PDB file of C-alpha atoms in Angstrom:
ATOM      1  CA  UNK B 148      -1.691  10.299  -5.410  1.00  0.00           C
ATOM      2  CA  UNK B 149      -1.662   7.800  -2.515  1.00  0.00           C
ATOM      3  CA  UNK B 150      -0.010   8.859   0.714  1.00  0.00           C
ATOM      4  CA  UNK B 151       2.355   5.883   0.759  1.00  0.00           C
ATOM      5  CA  UNK B 152       3.669   6.845  -2.681  1.00  0.00           C
ATOM      6  CA  UNK B 153       4.339  10.417  -1.589  1.00  0.00           C
ATOM      7  CA  UNK B 154       6.143   9.186   1.533  1.00  0.00           C
ATOM      8  CA  UNK B 155       8.264   6.798  -0.526  1.00  0.00           C
ATOM      9  CA  UNK B 156       9.186   9.482  -3.064  1.00  0.00           C
ATOM     10  CA  UNK B 157      10.223  11.913  -0.321  1.00  0.00           C
ATOM     11  CA  UNK B 158      12.319   9.183   1.256  1.00  0.00           C
ATOM     12  CA  UNK B 159      14.034   8.382  -2.029  1.00  0.00           C
ATOM     13  CA  UNK B 160      14.819  12.067  -2.556  1.00  0.00           C
ATOM     14  CA  UNK B 161      16.403  12.247   0.911  1.00  0.00           C
ATOM     15  CA  UNK B 162      18.428   9.088   0.275  1.00  0.00           C
ATOM     16  CA  UNK B 163      19.741  10.550  -2.978  1.00  0.00           C
ATOM     17  CA  UNK B 164      20.605  13.790  -1.177  1.00  0.00           C
ATOM     18  CA  UNK B 165      22.415  11.774   1.483  1.00  0.00           C
ATOM     19  CA  UNK B 166      24.455   9.896  -1.114  1.00  0.00           C
ATOM     20  CA  UNK B 167      25.230  13.185  -2.850  1.00  0.00           C
ATOM     21  CA  UNK B 168      27.198  14.279   0.203  1.00  0.00           C
ATOM     22  CA  UNK B 169      24.686  16.444   2.025  1.00  0.00           C
ATOM     23  CA  UNK B 170      25.027  14.415   5.189  1.00  0.00           C
ATOM     24  CA  UNK B 171      24.568  10.985   6.617  1.00  0.00           C
ATOM     25  CA  UNK B 172      21.554  12.141   8.637  1.00  0.00           C
ATOM     26  CA  UNK B 173      19.656  12.693   5.376  1.00  0.00           C
ATOM     27  CA  UNK B 174      20.673   9.231   4.228  1.00  0.00           C
ATOM     28  CA  UNK B 175      19.360   7.536   7.369  1.00  0.00           C
ATOM     29  CA  UNK B 176      16.255   9.719   7.504  1.00  0.00           C
ATOM     30  CA  UNK B 177      15.537   8.898   3.870  1.00  0.00           C
ATOM     31  CA  UNK B 178      15.924   5.166   4.465  1.00  0.00           C
ATOM     32  CA  UNK B 179      13.546   5.303   7.415  1.00  0.00           C
ATOM     33  CA  UNK B 180      10.974   7.214   5.359  1.00  0.00           C
ATOM     34  CA  UNK B 181      11.274   4.792   2.426  1.00  0.00           C
ATOM     35  CA  UNK B 182      10.731   1.822   4.737  1.00  0.00           C
ATOM     36  CA  UNK B 183       7.756   3.548   6.343  1.00  0.00           C
ATOM     37  CA  UNK B 184       6.226   4.169   2.921  1.00  0.00           C
ATOM     38  CA  UNK B 185       6.725   0.564   1.862  1.00  0.00           C
ATOM     39  CA  UNK B 186       5.179  -0.802   5.061  1.00  0.00           C
ATOM     40  CA  UNK B 187       2.227   1.544   4.605  1.00  0.00           C
ATOM     41  CA  UNK B 188       1.809   0.321   1.027  1.00  0.00           C
ATOM     42  CA  UNK B 189       1.781  -3.314   2.117  1.00  0.00           C
ATOM     43  CA  UNK B 190      -0.760  -2.611   4.829  1.00  0.00           C
ATOM     44  CA  UNK B 191      -2.956  -0.705   2.381  1.00  0.00           C
ATOM     45  CA  UNK B 192      -2.898  -3.627  -0.058  1.00  0.00           C
ATOM     46  CA  UNK B 193      -3.920  -6.023   2.703  1.00  0.00           C
ATOM     47  CA  UNK B 194      -6.907  -3.823   3.599  1.00  0.00           C
ATOM     48  CA  UNK B 195      -8.034  -3.699  -0.030  1.00  0.00           C
ATOM     49  CA  UNK B 196      -7.934  -7.482  -0.413  1.00  0.00           C
ATOM     50  CA  UNK B 197     -10.112  -8.095   2.644  1.00  0.00           C
TER      51      UNK B 197
END
């Protein structure tokens, strides 16, 4: 499984936990991790195409 996919899945799980009422810090941390995973995915796709 690619690293960017694992990072995105962990981020989504933290966002869901944040929305479930476990704390706003989990929500923000999850959003940051999801964005990091998406940026990593885009960069990986650019490297493959070159």
